[in-house]
C-alpha positions as a Markdown table, in Angstrom:
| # | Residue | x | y | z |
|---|---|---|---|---|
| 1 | Unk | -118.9 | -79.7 | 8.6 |
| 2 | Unk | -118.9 | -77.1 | 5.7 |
| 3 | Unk | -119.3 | -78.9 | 2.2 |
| 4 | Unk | -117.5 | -77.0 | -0.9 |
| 5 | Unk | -119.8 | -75.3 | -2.8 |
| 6 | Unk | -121.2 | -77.6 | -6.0 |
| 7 | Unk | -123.2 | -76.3 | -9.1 |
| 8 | Unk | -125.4 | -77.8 | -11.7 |
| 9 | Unk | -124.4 | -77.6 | -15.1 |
| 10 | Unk | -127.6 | -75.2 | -15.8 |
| 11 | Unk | -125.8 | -72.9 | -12.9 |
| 12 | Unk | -122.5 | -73.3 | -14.4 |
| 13 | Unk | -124.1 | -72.5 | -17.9 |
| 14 | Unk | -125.4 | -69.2 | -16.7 |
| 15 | Unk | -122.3 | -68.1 | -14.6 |
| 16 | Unk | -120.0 | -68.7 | -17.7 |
| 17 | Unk | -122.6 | -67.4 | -20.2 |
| 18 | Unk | -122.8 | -70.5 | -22.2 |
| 19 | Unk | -125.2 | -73.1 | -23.4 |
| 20 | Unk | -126.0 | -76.1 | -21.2 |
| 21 | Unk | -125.5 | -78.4 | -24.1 |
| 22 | Unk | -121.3 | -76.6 | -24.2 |
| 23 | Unk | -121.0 | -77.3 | -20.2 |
| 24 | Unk | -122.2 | -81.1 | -20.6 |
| 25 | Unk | -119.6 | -81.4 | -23.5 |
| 26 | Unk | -116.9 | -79.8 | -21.9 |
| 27 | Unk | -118.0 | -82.6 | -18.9 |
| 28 | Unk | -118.1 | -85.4 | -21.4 |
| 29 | Unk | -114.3 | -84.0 | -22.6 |
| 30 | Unk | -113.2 | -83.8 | -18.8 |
| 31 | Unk | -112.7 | -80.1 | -19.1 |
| 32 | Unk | -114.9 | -79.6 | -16.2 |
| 33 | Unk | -115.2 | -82.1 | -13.6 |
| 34 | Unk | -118.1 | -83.2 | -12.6 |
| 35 | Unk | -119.8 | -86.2 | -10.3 |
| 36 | Unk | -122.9 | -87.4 | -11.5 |
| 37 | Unk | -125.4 | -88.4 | -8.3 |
| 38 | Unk | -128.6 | -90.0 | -9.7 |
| 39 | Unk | -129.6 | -88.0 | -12.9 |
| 40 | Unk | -127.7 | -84.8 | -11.8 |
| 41 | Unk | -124.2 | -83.6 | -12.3 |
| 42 | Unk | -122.8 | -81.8 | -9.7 |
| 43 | Unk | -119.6 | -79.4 | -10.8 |
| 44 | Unk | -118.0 | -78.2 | -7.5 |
| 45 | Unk | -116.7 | -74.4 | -7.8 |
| 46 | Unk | -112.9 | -75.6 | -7.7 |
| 47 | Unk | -113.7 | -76.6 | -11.5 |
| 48 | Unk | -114.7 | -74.1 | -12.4 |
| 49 | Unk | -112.0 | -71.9 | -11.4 |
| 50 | Unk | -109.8 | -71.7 | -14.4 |
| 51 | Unk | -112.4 | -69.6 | -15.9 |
| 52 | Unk | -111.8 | -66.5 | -13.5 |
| 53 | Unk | -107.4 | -67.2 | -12.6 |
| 54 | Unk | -106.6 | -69.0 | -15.9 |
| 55 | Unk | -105.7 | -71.8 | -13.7 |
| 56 | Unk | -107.0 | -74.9 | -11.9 |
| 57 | Unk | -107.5 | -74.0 | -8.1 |
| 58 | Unk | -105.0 | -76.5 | -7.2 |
| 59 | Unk | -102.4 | -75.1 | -10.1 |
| 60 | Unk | -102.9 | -71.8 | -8.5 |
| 61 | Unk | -101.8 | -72.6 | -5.4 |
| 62 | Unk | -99.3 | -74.0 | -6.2 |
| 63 | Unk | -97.7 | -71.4 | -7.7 |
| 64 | Unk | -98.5 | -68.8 | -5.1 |
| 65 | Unk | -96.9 | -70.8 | -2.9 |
| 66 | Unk | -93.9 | -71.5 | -5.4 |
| 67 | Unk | -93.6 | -67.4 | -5.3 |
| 68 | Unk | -93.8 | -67.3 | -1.9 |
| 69 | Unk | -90.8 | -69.0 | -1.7 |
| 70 | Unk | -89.1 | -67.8 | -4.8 |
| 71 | Unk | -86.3 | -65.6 | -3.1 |
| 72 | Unk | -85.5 | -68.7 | -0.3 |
| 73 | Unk | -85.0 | -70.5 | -3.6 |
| 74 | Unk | -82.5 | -68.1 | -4.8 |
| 75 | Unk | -81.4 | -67.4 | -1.8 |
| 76 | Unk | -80.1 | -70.6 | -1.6 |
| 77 | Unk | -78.9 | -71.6 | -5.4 |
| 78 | Unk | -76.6 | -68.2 | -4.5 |
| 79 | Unk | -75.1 | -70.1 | -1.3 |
| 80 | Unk | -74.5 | -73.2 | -3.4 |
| 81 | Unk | -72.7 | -71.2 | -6.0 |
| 82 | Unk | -70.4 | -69.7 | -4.0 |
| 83 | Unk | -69.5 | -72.7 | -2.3 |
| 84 | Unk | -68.8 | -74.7 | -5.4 |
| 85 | Unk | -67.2 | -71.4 | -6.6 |
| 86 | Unk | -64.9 | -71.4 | -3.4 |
| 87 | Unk | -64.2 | -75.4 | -3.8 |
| 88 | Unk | -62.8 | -75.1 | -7.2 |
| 89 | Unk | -60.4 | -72.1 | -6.1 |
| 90 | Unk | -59.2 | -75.0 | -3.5 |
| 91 | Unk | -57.6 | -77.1 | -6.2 |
């Protein structure tokens, strides 16, 4: 079984060229999310993804798949329309 990928806050420091010290207060704020085991944090990757999509991971799919149905929506709202439309020419 494949385990998501996990960083240390010293790994997440360098990726997001900032101090250790910022990446354990933005962990003690709950801005990152993090899982302490033992003495170590352990950040996995889908926390730090808003850096890179401006989203959460979860957030971001989300809306792709609220754009991947974006014209069904519409498609639909039209339909309901017209029927209503229809209905209240029927009175």
């Amino acid at each position: 079984m494949l385990q998501p990928r996990t960083y240390t806050p010293e790994q997440v420091a360098e990726i997001l060229q900032l101090s250790k010290n910022t990446i354990y207060e933005l962990i003690g704020r709950g801005e990152i999310i993090a899982k302490k085991i033992g003495k170590v944090y352990r950040i996995p990757a889908s926390s730090i993804s808003f850096v890179f999509t401006g989203m959460d991971e979860d957030i971001l799919k989300a809306q792709k798949s609220d754009e991947a149905a974006l014209d069904k929506v519409n498609e639909t709202i039209r339909d309901v329309r017209q029927k209503l439309w229809q209905k209240s020419r029927s009175f």
